[in-house]
GROMACS .gro file of C-alpha atoms in nm:
model
  510
    1UNK     CA    1   2.419   2.509  -0.642
    2UNK     CA    2   2.441   2.825  -0.433
    3UNK     CA    3   2.161   2.707  -0.202
    4UNK     CA    4   2.255   2.491   0.092
    5UNK     CA    5   2.102   2.167   0.206
    6UNK     CA    6   1.907   2.146   0.532
    7UNK     CA    7   1.922   1.937   0.846
    8UNK     CA    8   1.598   1.788   0.980
    9UNK     CA    9   1.566   1.660   1.337
   10UNK     CA   10   1.373   1.339   1.285
   11UNK     CA   11   1.243   1.130   1.580
   12UNK     CA   12   1.340   0.805   1.404
   13UNK     CA   13   1.673   0.879   1.234
   14UNK     CA   14   1.802   1.174   1.434
   15UNK     CA   15   1.965   1.453   1.236
   16UNK     CA   16   1.895   1.403   0.867
   17UNK     CA   17   2.083   1.615   0.611
   18UNK     CA   18   1.937   1.643   0.262
   19UNK     CA   19   2.082   1.767  -0.066
   20UNK     CA   20   1.974   2.120  -0.181
   21UNK     CA   21   1.783   1.972  -0.478
   22UNK     CA   22   1.574   1.762  -0.241
   23UNK     CA   23   1.495   2.077  -0.044
   24UNK     CA   24   1.375   2.241  -0.367
   25UNK     CA   25   1.140   1.946  -0.419
   26UNK     CA   26   1.020   1.951  -0.058
   27UNK     CA   27   0.937   2.322  -0.086
   28UNK     CA   28   0.678   2.267  -0.360
   29UNK     CA   29   0.298   2.258  -0.312
   30UNK     CA   30   0.287   1.903  -0.452
   31UNK     CA   31   0.525   1.772  -0.185
   32UNK     CA   32   0.388   1.988   0.098
   33UNK     CA   33   0.052   1.823   0.025
   34UNK     CA   34   0.192   1.514   0.201
   35UNK     CA   35   0.171   1.699   0.534
   36UNK     CA   36  -0.205   1.648   0.510
   37UNK     CA   37  -0.212   1.276   0.432
   38UNK     CA   38  -0.216   1.045   0.734
   39UNK     CA   39   0.040   0.768   0.704
   40UNK     CA   40  -0.195   0.513   0.861
   41UNK     CA   41  -0.531   0.647   0.739
   42UNK     CA   42  -0.809   0.568   0.985
   43UNK     CA   43  -0.573   0.417   1.245
   44UNK     CA   44  -0.551   0.762   1.407
   45UNK     CA   45  -0.907   0.702   1.531
   46UNK     CA   46  -0.783   0.387   1.708
   47UNK     CA   47  -0.425   0.474   1.812
   48UNK     CA   48  -0.400   0.834   1.946
   49UNK     CA   49  -0.029   0.849   1.860
   50UNK     CA   50  -0.072   0.752   1.495
   51UNK     CA   51  -0.089   1.114   1.379
   52UNK     CA   52   0.219   1.102   1.153
   53UNK     CA   53   0.191   1.183   0.785
   54UNK     CA   54   0.337   1.082   0.448
   55UNK     CA   55   0.555   1.396   0.462
   56UNK     CA   56   0.794   1.276   0.733
   57UNK     CA   57   0.792   0.919   0.605
   58UNK     CA   58   0.906   1.041   0.263
   59UNK     CA   59   1.192   1.239   0.415
   60UNK     CA   60   1.294   0.935   0.619
   61UNK     CA   61   1.286   0.711   0.311
   62UNK     CA   62   1.504   0.958   0.118
   63UNK     CA   63   1.753   0.959   0.405
   64UNK     CA   64   1.773   0.578   0.424
   65UNK     CA   65   1.798   0.549   0.046
   66UNK     CA   66   2.101   0.780   0.056
   67UNK     CA   67   2.253   0.594   0.351
   68UNK     CA   68   2.226   0.256   0.178
   69UNK     CA   69   2.359   0.364  -0.163
   70UNK     CA   70   2.650   0.551   0.000
   71UNK     CA   71   2.732   0.248   0.214
   72UNK     CA   72   2.745   0.031  -0.099
   73UNK     CA   73   2.965   0.284  -0.277
   74UNK     CA   74   3.212   0.305   0.014
   75UNK     CA   75   3.219  -0.073   0.063
   76UNK     CA   76   3.246  -0.163  -0.308
   77UNK     CA   77   3.411   0.109  -0.525
   78UNK     CA   78   3.409  -0.133  -0.819
   79UNK     CA   79   3.032  -0.083  -0.853
   80UNK     CA   80   3.102   0.260  -1.006
   81UNK     CA   81   2.818   0.427  -0.816
   82UNK     CA   82   2.826   0.795  -0.912
   83UNK     CA   83   2.708   1.106  -0.729
   84UNK     CA   84   2.447   1.127  -1.006
   85UNK     CA   85   2.321   0.777  -0.912
   86UNK     CA   86   2.306   0.869  -0.543
   87UNK     CA   87   2.104   1.184  -0.606
   88UNK     CA   88   1.855   0.997  -0.827
   89UNK     CA   89   1.808   0.727  -0.562
   90UNK     CA   90   1.748   0.991  -0.294
   91UNK     CA   91   1.492   1.173  -0.510
   92UNK     CA   92   1.310   0.844  -0.578
   93UNK     CA   93   1.296   0.778  -0.203
   94UNK     CA   94   1.167   1.129  -0.140
   95UNK     CA   95   0.896   1.116  -0.410
   96UNK     CA   96   0.784   0.753  -0.391
   97UNK     CA   97   0.457   0.840  -0.209
   98UNK     CA   98   0.354   1.158  -0.393
   99UNK     CA   99   0.059   0.972  -0.548
  100UNK     CA  100  -0.124   0.873  -0.231
  101UNK     CA  101  -0.481   0.993  -0.201
  102UNK     CA  102  -0.681   1.100   0.107
  103UNK     CA  103  -0.620   0.866   0.401
  104UNK     CA  104  -0.342   0.689   0.207
  105UNK     CA  105  -0.422   0.322   0.130
  106UNK     CA  106  -0.793   0.378   0.202
  107UNK     CA  107  -0.816   0.574  -0.124
  108UNK     CA  108  -0.676   0.321  -0.370
  109UNK     CA  109  -0.756   0.014  -0.158
  110UNK     CA  110  -1.125   0.075  -0.078
  111UNK     CA  111  -1.260   0.393  -0.239
  112UNK     CA  112  -1.131   0.336  -0.595
  113UNK     CA  113  -1.266  -0.026  -0.609
  114UNK     CA  114  -1.606   0.105  -0.489
  115UNK     CA  115  -1.615   0.358  -0.772
  116UNK     CA  116  -1.491   0.102  -1.025
  117UNK     CA  117  -1.769  -0.141  -0.929
  118UNK     CA  118  -2.030   0.134  -0.968
  119UNK     CA  119  -1.891   0.238  -1.309
  120UNK     CA  120  -1.909  -0.122  -1.431
  121UNK     CA  121  -2.272  -0.142  -1.314
  122UNK     CA  122  -2.347   0.185  -1.495
  123UNK     CA  123  -2.191   0.044  -1.812
  124UNK     CA  124  -2.399  -0.274  -1.786
  125UNK     CA  125  -2.718  -0.066  -1.757
  126UNK     CA  126  -2.632   0.168  -2.045
  127UNK     CA  127  -2.867  -0.015  -2.283
  128UNK     CA  128  -3.167   0.128  -2.103
  129UNK     CA  129  -3.083   0.479  -2.237
  130UNK     CA  130  -3.152   0.641  -2.574
  131UNK     CA  131  -2.908   0.503  -2.838
  132UNK     CA  132  -2.738   0.834  -2.921
  133UNK     CA  133  -2.699   0.936  -2.558
  134UNK     CA  134  -2.587   0.584  -2.465
  135UNK     CA  135  -2.303   0.583  -2.719
  136UNK     CA  136  -2.160   0.910  -2.589
  137UNK     CA  137  -2.190   0.810  -2.222
  138UNK     CA  138  -2.056   0.461  -2.288
  139UNK     CA  139  -1.730   0.597  -2.427
  140UNK     CA  140  -1.688   0.828  -2.128
  141UNK     CA  141  -1.757   0.552  -1.873
  142UNK     CA  142  -1.520   0.308  -2.048
  143UNK     CA  143  -1.244   0.567  -2.033
  144UNK     CA  144  -1.304   0.621  -1.660
  145UNK     CA  145  -1.309   0.245  -1.596
  146UNK     CA  146  -0.975   0.201  -1.772
  147UNK     CA  147  -0.814   0.473  -1.557
  148UNK     CA  148  -0.957   0.326  -1.236
  149UNK     CA  149  -0.850  -0.030  -1.330
  150UNK     CA  150  -0.487   0.071  -1.379
  151UNK     CA  151  -0.471   0.317  -1.090
  152UNK     CA  152  -0.217   0.255  -0.815
  153UNK     CA  153  -0.062   0.514  -0.589
  154UNK     CA  154   0.278   0.433  -0.745
  155UNK     CA  155   0.144   0.541  -1.083
  156UNK     CA  156   0.006   0.852  -0.917
  157UNK     CA  157   0.352   0.918  -0.771
  158UNK     CA  158   0.511   0.907  -1.117
  159UNK     CA  159   0.241   1.133  -1.262
  160UNK     CA  160   0.272   1.377  -0.972
  161UNK     CA  161   0.652   1.378  -0.997
  162UNK     CA  162   0.628   1.477  -1.365
  163UNK     CA  163   0.378   1.749  -1.276
  164UNK     CA  164   0.593   1.872  -0.985
  165UNK     CA  165   0.904   1.905  -1.203
  166UNK     CA  166   0.714   2.082  -1.483
  167UNK     CA  167   0.502   2.307  -1.263
  168UNK     CA  168   0.797   2.428  -1.054
  169UNK     CA  169   1.042   2.450  -1.347
  170UNK     CA  170   1.297   2.222  -1.179
  171UNK     CA  171   1.463   2.079  -1.491
  172UNK     CA  172   1.735   2.345  -1.496
  173UNK     CA  173   1.795   2.296  -1.122
  174UNK     CA  174   1.840   1.924  -1.187
  175UNK     CA  175   2.083   1.985  -1.471
  176UNK     CA  176   2.282   2.223  -1.250
  177UNK     CA  177   2.314   1.940  -0.999
  178UNK     CA  178   2.466   1.708  -1.261
  179UNK     CA  179   2.158   1.510  -1.362
  180UNK     CA  180   2.110   1.413  -1.726
  181UNK     CA  181   1.761   1.468  -1.862
  182UNK     CA  182   1.539   1.300  -1.962
  183UNK     CA  183   1.737   0.984  -1.879
  184UNK     CA  184   1.752   1.049  -1.502
  185UNK     CA  185   1.384   1.149  -1.482
  186UNK     CA  186   1.301   0.811  -1.635
  187UNK     CA  187   1.538   0.639  -1.390
  188UNK     CA  188   1.375   0.806  -1.088
  189UNK     CA  189   1.025   0.702  -1.198
  190UNK     CA  190   1.143   0.348  -1.271
  191UNK     CA  191   1.274   0.322  -0.914
  192UNK     CA  192   0.941   0.447  -0.777
  193UNK     CA  193   0.750   0.194  -0.987
  194UNK     CA  194   0.993  -0.076  -1.103
  195UNK     CA  195   0.873  -0.324  -1.361
  196UNK     CA  196   0.830  -0.688  -1.271
  197UNK     CA  197   1.114  -0.881  -1.436
  198UNK     CA  198   0.963  -1.195  -1.590
  199UNK     CA  199   1.241  -1.304  -1.826
  200UNK     CA  200   1.610  -1.242  -1.890
  201UNK     CA  201   1.547  -0.925  -2.090
  202UNK     CA  202   1.637  -0.606  -1.902
  203UNK     CA  203   1.313  -0.397  -1.885
  204UNK     CA  204   1.442  -0.057  -1.767
  205UNK     CA  205   1.581   0.241  -1.961
  206UNK     CA  206   1.719   0.470  -1.690
  207UNK     CA  207   2.016   0.245  -1.607
  208UNK     CA  208   2.159  -0.073  -1.756
  209UNK     CA  209   2.166  -0.411  -1.585
  210UNK     CA  210   2.512  -0.334  -1.443
  211UNK     CA  211   2.325  -0.097  -1.207
  212UNK     CA  212   2.030  -0.332  -1.150
  213UNK     CA  213   2.087  -0.329  -0.773
  214UNK     CA  214   1.991   0.041  -0.759
  215UNK     CA  215   1.633  -0.060  -0.845
  216UNK     CA  216   1.615  -0.264  -0.522
  217UNK     CA  217   1.676   0.024  -0.281
  218UNK     CA  218   1.348   0.219  -0.274
  219UNK     CA  219   1.096  -0.043  -0.395
  220UNK     CA  220   1.228  -0.398  -0.414
  221UNK     CA  221   0.988  -0.609  -0.622
  222UNK     CA  222   1.213  -0.912  -0.590
  223UNK     CA  223   1.242  -0.968  -0.213
  224UNK     CA  224   1.037  -0.688  -0.058
  225UNK     CA  225   1.343  -0.573   0.140
  226UNK     CA  226   1.372  -0.199   0.078
  227UNK     CA  227   1.420   0.132   0.262
  228UNK     CA  228   1.052   0.225   0.222
  229UNK     CA  229   0.967  -0.072   0.446
  230UNK     CA  230   1.256   0.007   0.683
  231UNK     CA  231   1.123   0.356   0.747
  232UNK     CA  232   0.752   0.289   0.771
  233UNK     CA  233   0.799  -0.002   1.013
  234UNK     CA  234   1.028   0.197   1.242
  235UNK     CA  235   0.809   0.508   1.218
  236UNK     CA  236   0.475   0.331   1.255
  237UNK     CA  237   0.593   0.127   1.555
  238UNK     CA  238   0.724   0.444   1.721
  239UNK     CA  239   0.392   0.628   1.681
  240UNK     CA  240   0.178   0.324   1.759
  241UNK     CA  241   0.378   0.258   2.074
  242UNK     CA  242   0.467  -0.101   1.981
  243UNK     CA  243   0.799  -0.285   1.960
  244UNK     CA  244   0.996  -0.316   1.635
  245UNK     CA  245   1.257  -0.592   1.653
  246UNK     CA  246   1.401  -0.532   1.307
  247UNK     CA  247   1.729  -0.334   1.307
  248UNK     CA  248   1.764  -0.149   0.975
  249UNK     CA  249   2.097   0.004   1.079
  250UNK     CA  250   2.244  -0.345   1.111
  251UNK     CA  251   2.119  -0.422   0.760
  252UNK     CA  252   2.301  -0.114   0.626
  253UNK     CA  253   2.626  -0.238   0.784
  254UNK     CA  254   2.615  -0.580   0.617
  255UNK     CA  255   2.450  -0.511   0.278
  256UNK     CA  256   2.662  -0.594  -0.028
  257UNK     CA  257   2.606  -0.625  -0.402
  258UNK     CA  258   2.687  -0.979  -0.512
  259UNK     CA  259   2.669  -1.219  -0.801
  260UNK     CA  260   2.387  -1.470  -0.751
  261UNK     CA  261   2.396  -1.813  -0.906
  262UNK     CA  262   2.149  -1.842  -1.192
  263UNK     CA  263   2.079  -1.467  -1.206
  264UNK     CA  264   2.161  -1.238  -1.498
  265UNK     CA  265   2.260  -0.937  -1.287
  266UNK     CA  266   2.383  -0.853  -0.940
  267UNK     CA  267   2.157  -0.807  -0.641
  268UNK     CA  268   2.174  -0.645  -0.298
  269UNK     CA  269   2.252  -0.929  -0.059
  270UNK     CA  270   2.295  -0.968   0.314
  271UNK     CA  271   2.529  -1.166   0.540
  272UNK     CA  272   2.411  -1.517   0.630
  273UNK     CA  273   2.422  -1.444   1.004
  274UNK     CA  274   2.151  -1.179   0.943
  275UNK     CA  275   1.882  -1.434   0.864
  276UNK     CA  276   1.705  -1.389   1.200
  277UNK     CA  277   1.701  -1.013   1.149
  278UNK     CA  278   1.533  -1.062   0.810
  279UNK     CA  279   1.262  -1.277   0.969
  280UNK     CA  280   1.218  -0.995   1.223
  281UNK     CA  281   1.154  -0.754   0.933
  282UNK     CA  282   0.869  -0.958   0.786
  283UNK     CA  283   0.735  -1.056   1.126
  284UNK     CA  284   0.718  -0.688   1.226
  285UNK     CA  285   0.522  -0.614   0.910
  286UNK     CA  286   0.282  -0.900   0.986
  287UNK     CA  287   0.235  -0.786   1.348
  288UNK     CA  288   0.161  -0.427   1.241
  289UNK     CA  289  -0.106  -0.551   1.002
  290UNK     CA  290  -0.271  -0.744   1.285
  291UNK     CA  291  -0.234  -0.474   1.548
  292UNK     CA  292  -0.301  -0.162   1.343
  293UNK     CA  293  -0.325  -0.163   0.963
  294UNK     CA  294  -0.608  -0.421   0.964
  295UNK     CA  295  -0.727  -0.378   1.323
  296UNK     CA  296  -1.099  -0.462   1.324
  297UNK     CA  297  -1.202  -0.111   1.434
  298UNK     CA  298  -0.963   0.062   1.194
  299UNK     CA  299  -1.095  -0.169   0.923
  300UNK     CA  300  -1.455  -0.051   0.961
  301UNK     CA  301  -1.361   0.316   1.013
  302UNK     CA  302  -1.178   0.311   0.680
  303UNK     CA  303  -1.470   0.135   0.513
  304UNK     CA  304  -1.715   0.393   0.650
  305UNK     CA  305  -1.488   0.680   0.543
  306UNK     CA  306  -1.454   0.535   0.193
  307UNK     CA  307  -1.832   0.489   0.181
  308UNK     CA  308  -1.876   0.857   0.269
  309UNK     CA  309  -1.627   0.961  -0.002
  310UNK     CA  310  -1.814   0.738  -0.247
  311UNK     CA  311  -2.149   0.900  -0.167
  312UNK     CA  312  -1.988   1.244  -0.199
  313UNK     CA  313  -1.796   1.163  -0.518
  314UNK     CA  314  -2.029   1.319  -0.773
  315UNK     CA  315  -2.113   1.619  -0.554
  316UNK     CA  316  -1.765   1.754  -0.478
  317UNK     CA  317  -1.589   1.932  -0.763
  318UNK     CA  318  -1.218   2.014  -0.777
  319UNK     CA  319  -1.075   2.259  -1.030
  320UNK     CA  320  -0.795   2.114  -1.240
  321UNK     CA  321  -0.598   2.203  -1.552
  322UNK     CA  322  -0.762   2.439  -1.797
  323UNK     CA  323  -1.027   2.528  -1.539
  324UNK     CA  324  -1.197   2.191  -1.588
  325UNK     CA  325  -1.386   2.052  -1.288
  326UNK     CA  326  -1.321   1.700  -1.159
  327UNK     CA  327  -1.495   1.472  -0.909
  328UNK     CA  328  -1.300   1.297  -0.631
  329UNK     CA  329  -1.254   0.985  -0.845
  330UNK     CA  330  -1.181   1.153  -1.180
  331UNK     CA  331  -0.916   1.380  -1.020
  332UNK     CA  332  -0.668   1.091  -1.044
  333UNK     CA  333  -0.636   1.177  -1.413
  334UNK     CA  334  -0.538   1.540  -1.354
  335UNK     CA  335  -0.252   1.621  -1.117
  336UNK     CA  336  -0.351   1.984  -1.073
  337UNK     CA  337  -0.685   1.869  -0.934
  338UNK     CA  338  -0.532   1.575  -0.746
  339UNK     CA  339  -0.293   1.808  -0.563
  340UNK     CA  340  -0.598   1.957  -0.391
  341UNK     CA  341  -0.722   1.622  -0.261
  342UNK     CA  342  -0.603   1.559   0.097
  343UNK     CA  343  -0.743   1.430   0.426
  344UNK     CA  344  -0.918   1.767   0.451
  345UNK     CA  345  -1.186   1.604   0.235
  346UNK     CA  346  -1.315   1.445   0.557
  347UNK     CA  347  -1.364   1.788   0.723
  348UNK     CA  348  -1.508   1.937   0.404
  349UNK     CA  349  -1.788   1.679   0.401
  350UNK     CA  350  -1.834   1.679   0.780
  351UNK     CA  351  -1.881   2.058   0.797
  352UNK     CA  352  -2.086   2.092   0.479
  353UNK     CA  353  -2.444   2.222   0.478
  354UNK     CA  354  -2.498   2.101   0.120
  355UNK     CA  355  -2.808   1.881   0.104
  356UNK     CA  356  -2.642   1.660  -0.161
  357UNK     CA  357  -2.373   1.566   0.093
  358UNK     CA  358  -2.621   1.480   0.368
  359UNK     CA  359  -2.581   1.099   0.343
  360UNK     CA  360  -2.200   1.121   0.334
  361UNK     CA  361  -2.199   1.366   0.625
  362UNK     CA  362  -2.415   1.135   0.840
  363UNK     CA  363  -2.161   0.853   0.800
  364UNK     CA  364  -1.871   1.076   0.908
  365UNK     CA  365  -2.073   1.209   1.202
  366UNK     CA  366  -2.111   0.848   1.318
  367UNK     CA  367  -1.732   0.807   1.307
  368UNK     CA  368  -1.677   1.123   1.512
  369UNK     CA  369  -1.939   1.006   1.765
  370UNK     CA  370  -1.777   0.659   1.759
  371UNK     CA  371  -2.101   0.500   1.647
  372UNK     CA  372  -1.922   0.257   1.418
  373UNK     CA  373  -2.084  -0.027   1.230
  374UNK     CA  374  -2.088  -0.310   1.483
  375UNK     CA  375  -1.847  -0.600   1.456
  376UNK     CA  376  -2.036  -0.931   1.451
  377UNK     CA  377  -1.741  -1.165   1.420
  378UNK     CA  378  -1.484  -1.310   1.188
  379UNK     CA  379  -1.406  -1.653   1.051
  380UNK     CA  380  -1.094  -1.800   0.899
  381UNK     CA  381  -1.163  -1.919   0.546
  382UNK     CA  382  -1.147  -2.286   0.459
  383UNK     CA  383  -0.836  -2.451   0.316
  384UNK     CA  384  -0.942  -2.414  -0.049
  385UNK     CA  385  -1.053  -2.053  -0.012
  386UNK     CA  386  -0.715  -1.964   0.144
  387UNK     CA  387  -0.560  -2.007  -0.201
  388UNK     CA  388  -0.781  -1.743  -0.363
  389UNK     CA  389  -0.675  -1.383  -0.414
  390UNK     CA  390  -0.885  -1.118  -0.239
  391UNK     CA  391  -1.107  -1.043  -0.537
  392UNK     CA  392  -1.182  -1.411  -0.597
  393UNK     CA  393  -1.239  -1.469  -0.225
  394UNK     CA  394  -1.487  -1.179  -0.214
  395UNK     CA  395  -1.676  -1.333  -0.506
  396UNK     CA  396  -1.667  -1.673  -0.336
  397UNK     CA  397  -1.828  -1.544  -0.017
  398UNK     CA  398  -2.070  -1.297  -0.174
  399UNK     CA  399  -2.340  -1.551  -0.091
  400UNK     CA  400  -2.272  -1.498   0.277
  401UNK     CA  401  -2.415  -1.148   0.260
  402UNK     CA  402  -2.736  -1.277   0.105
  403UNK     CA  403  -2.764  -1.549   0.370
  404UNK     CA  404  -2.773  -1.288   0.644
  405UNK     CA  405  -3.102  -1.156   0.508
  406UNK     CA  406  -3.395  -1.266   0.715
  407UNK     CA  407  -3.663  -1.121   0.933
  408UNK     CA  408  -3.609  -0.742   0.933
  409UNK     CA  409  -3.259  -0.788   0.783
  410UNK     CA  410  -3.135  -0.715   0.430
  411UNK     CA  411  -2.794  -0.781   0.266
  412UNK     CA  412  -2.737  -0.403   0.253
  413UNK     CA  413  -2.740  -0.395   0.635
  414UNK     CA  414  -2.404  -0.578   0.641
  415UNK     CA  415  -2.045  -0.512   0.545
  416UNK     CA  416  -1.847  -0.824   0.460
  417UNK     CA  417  -1.473  -0.795   0.400
  418UNK     CA  418  -1.190  -1.036   0.326
  419UNK     CA  419  -0.879  -0.976   0.535
  420UNK     CA  420  -0.540  -1.123   0.445
  421UNK     CA  421  -0.259  -1.149   0.696
  422UNK     CA  422   0.073  -1.253   0.544
  423UNK     CA  423   0.447  -1.188   0.547
  424UNK     CA  424   0.450  -0.996   0.219
  425UNK     CA  425   0.483  -1.286  -0.027
  426UNK     CA  426   0.142  -1.446  -0.011
  427UNK     CA  427   0.168  -1.795   0.135
  428UNK     CA  428   0.544  -1.821   0.076
  429UNK     CA  429   0.837  -1.773   0.310
  430UNK     CA  430   0.963  -1.422   0.221
  431UNK     CA  431   1.318  -1.498   0.334
  432UNK     CA  432   1.351  -1.750   0.052
  433UNK     CA  433   1.360  -1.446  -0.181
  434UNK     CA  434   1.654  -1.290   0.006
  435UNK     CA  435   2.011  -1.369  -0.104
  436UNK     CA  436   2.280  -1.435   0.155
  437UNK     CA  437   2.660  -1.424   0.130
  438UNK     CA  438   2.913  -1.572   0.374
  439UNK     CA  439   3.216  -1.425   0.547
  440UNK     CA  440   3.445  -1.651   0.341
  441UNK     CA  441   3.285  -1.562   0.009
  442UNK     CA  442   3.153  -1.203   0.021
  443UNK     CA  443   3.109  -1.161  -0.357
  444UNK     CA  444   2.892  -1.467  -0.424
  445UNK     CA  445   2.545  -1.507  -0.274
  446UNK     CA  446   2.272  -1.771  -0.275
  447UNK     CA  447   1.940  -1.858  -0.121
  448UNK     CA  448   1.964  -1.987   0.232
  449UNK     CA  449   1.958  -2.370   0.214
  450UNK     CA  450   1.666  -2.527   0.397
  451UNK     CA  451   1.894  -2.727   0.627
  452UNK     CA  452   2.061  -2.405   0.748
  453UNK     CA  453   1.736  -2.240   0.848
  454UNK     CA  454   1.617  -2.259   1.207
  455UNK     CA  455   1.356  -2.525   1.270
  456UNK     CA  456   1.192  -2.295   1.527
  457UNK     CA  457   1.017  -2.062   1.286
  458UNK     CA  458   0.686  -1.989   1.118
  459UNK     CA  459   0.576  -2.249   0.863
  460UNK     CA  460   0.246  -2.084   0.765
  461UNK     CA  461   0.292  -1.742   0.608
  462UNK     CA  462  -0.060  -1.641   0.509
  463UNK     CA  463  -0.421  -1.667   0.622
  464UNK     CA  464  -0.746  -1.519   0.499
  465UNK     CA  465  -1.050  -1.451   0.708
  466UNK     CA  466  -1.380  -1.275   0.659
  467UNK     CA  467  -1.508  -1.003   0.888
  468UNK     CA  468  -1.874  -0.915   0.918
  469UNK     CA  469  -2.012  -0.582   1.043
  470UNK     CA  470  -2.370  -0.469   1.094
  471UNK     CA  471  -2.473  -0.111   1.009
  472UNK     CA  472  -2.772  -0.069   1.241
  473UNK     CA  473  -2.662   0.030   1.596
  474UNK     CA  474  -2.999  -0.038   1.765
  475UNK     CA  475  -2.954  -0.306   2.032
  476UNK     CA  476  -3.262  -0.513   1.947
  477UNK     CA  477  -3.176  -0.518   1.578
  478UNK     CA  478  -2.810  -0.588   1.661
  479UNK     CA  479  -2.902  -0.896   1.865
  480UNK     CA  480  -3.104  -1.030   1.570
  481UNK     CA  481  -2.803  -0.975   1.342
  482UNK     CA  482  -2.565  -1.149   1.585
  483UNK     CA  483  -2.791  -1.454   1.604
  484UNK     CA  484  -2.819  -1.463   1.224
  485UNK     CA  485  -2.440  -1.442   1.189
  486UNK     CA  486  -2.396  -1.737   1.427
  487UNK     CA  487  -2.651  -1.942   1.232
  488UNK     CA  488  -2.479  -1.874   0.898
  489UNK     CA  489  -2.137  -1.945   1.054
  490UNK     CA  490  -2.254  -2.283   1.186
  491UNK     CA  491  -2.406  -2.371   0.848
  492UNK     CA  492  -2.077  -2.285   0.679
  493UNK     CA  493  -1.879  -2.493   0.930
  494UNK     CA  494  -2.097  -2.797   0.864
  495UNK     CA  495  -2.049  -2.756   0.487
  496UNK     CA  496  -1.670  -2.735   0.532
  497UNK     CA  497  -1.669  -3.042   0.757
  498UNK     CA  498  -1.865  -3.240   0.497
  499UNK     CA  499  -1.626  -3.120   0.225
  500UNK     CA  500  -1.325  -3.229   0.432
  501UNK     CA  501  -1.478  -3.574   0.489
  502UNK     CA  502  -1.543  -3.614   0.118
  503UNK     CA  503  -1.186  -3.512   0.042
  504UNK     CA  504  -1.041  -3.749   0.303
  505UNK     CA  505  -1.259  -4.026   0.166
  506UNK     CA  506  -1.142  -3.962  -0.190
  507UNK     CA  507  -0.776  -3.948  -0.082
  508UNK     CA  508  -0.801  -4.283   0.097
  509UNK     CA  509  -0.978  -4.439  -0.201
  510UNK     CA  510  -1.280  -4.548   0.000
   0.00000   0.00000   0.00000
């Protein structure tokens, strides 16, 4: 290509040089949209430094993806990593977050489930309508439900990548850079959203199983060790002003592709002496969830913001393909419309004089005035409930909300949420999914044997707790809510104690 690459001065990685094709992608409206999506959503209202966006994280991920794949190529020429492979990996790193919605994980983690729940309720009540009207509406709602059920930001990233390439006519540019289409387009999307491998059959089409290790660079579904995590931990810690003990540069120095006993294809592995560094990676992730991502104030700010978006959903229209108008939630099915959805949605509602947006606006005004829903307390779930996934746990404790109702209190006055803190693999030790090689045998790797692991380490890798917030800020009403929360909490504790006694009794056979 005649165009030259560019050098970015990044606060995390220093001077980052990117290929000219990546610059072409960066200079599109679809990628520039990421400048207006906060990396940490509502955390900016808690941590003044957390103002960074998906834009710089994506550039950092592309850089690290290139660094890792080039290190593997230089260290192991026999892997036959081509310049074509390297470019595809870098593009996947660059485009892996194109599908995020306003306020990042708030959109698909809180807002979309709210809309999905409402759509399901609408479908259940469809029988109350005229039969002919009901049939037409039912089909429309079922279609929306299906889209919402399968929606993840990774899927959005693949859809947006396709739209970006088509809209900006980049296929010829890609061919000029040595990429083979459509094979490499498929490969890039597969790296952004790799399939879960459940049997010995190779599930991907972009590359064969001899290049399986390339699918572990951007999004590693096997161990969770990938450059996406390397960048966001380093970048988030920097902007939050907290310590990050994981050294990703050291990982790059010791990463190798090895045969693993019992596995059909090769994996990216790490030197056995790096085990402590790997624990630091997952521990840093866990600490950031506690300190920032699921901070109790950030938690309720994001819930309130999602609630405002939910109330505004049907009243804000975005023009998409063919001039068709979409709501906030239906825009996920049209990338032209979705491109226009950014964090600016917050300001649009906040500054609106539209009477239909009044309720949504009032919620956002409370956030700006820092009149958040008040935190009443949290409680770690019992041993049995710890095993439930979030959806099941929410169903299990739905009765809590009803129990809060009492004199001058209703269930709608409360927000109850299930919070999970873990190391990325549920209740399991994440390092048991990482493969290690030794100095004496650098081409064969294995899981770290239990007797070689340090005995001074975490043994519990997950806990669930519920958090309860009260919506009414009036002090007298708040005191009533606090007392009610304590009463319900004590009742729950007594039930759990009785359950534990019954269990102990049954176990002892008495």
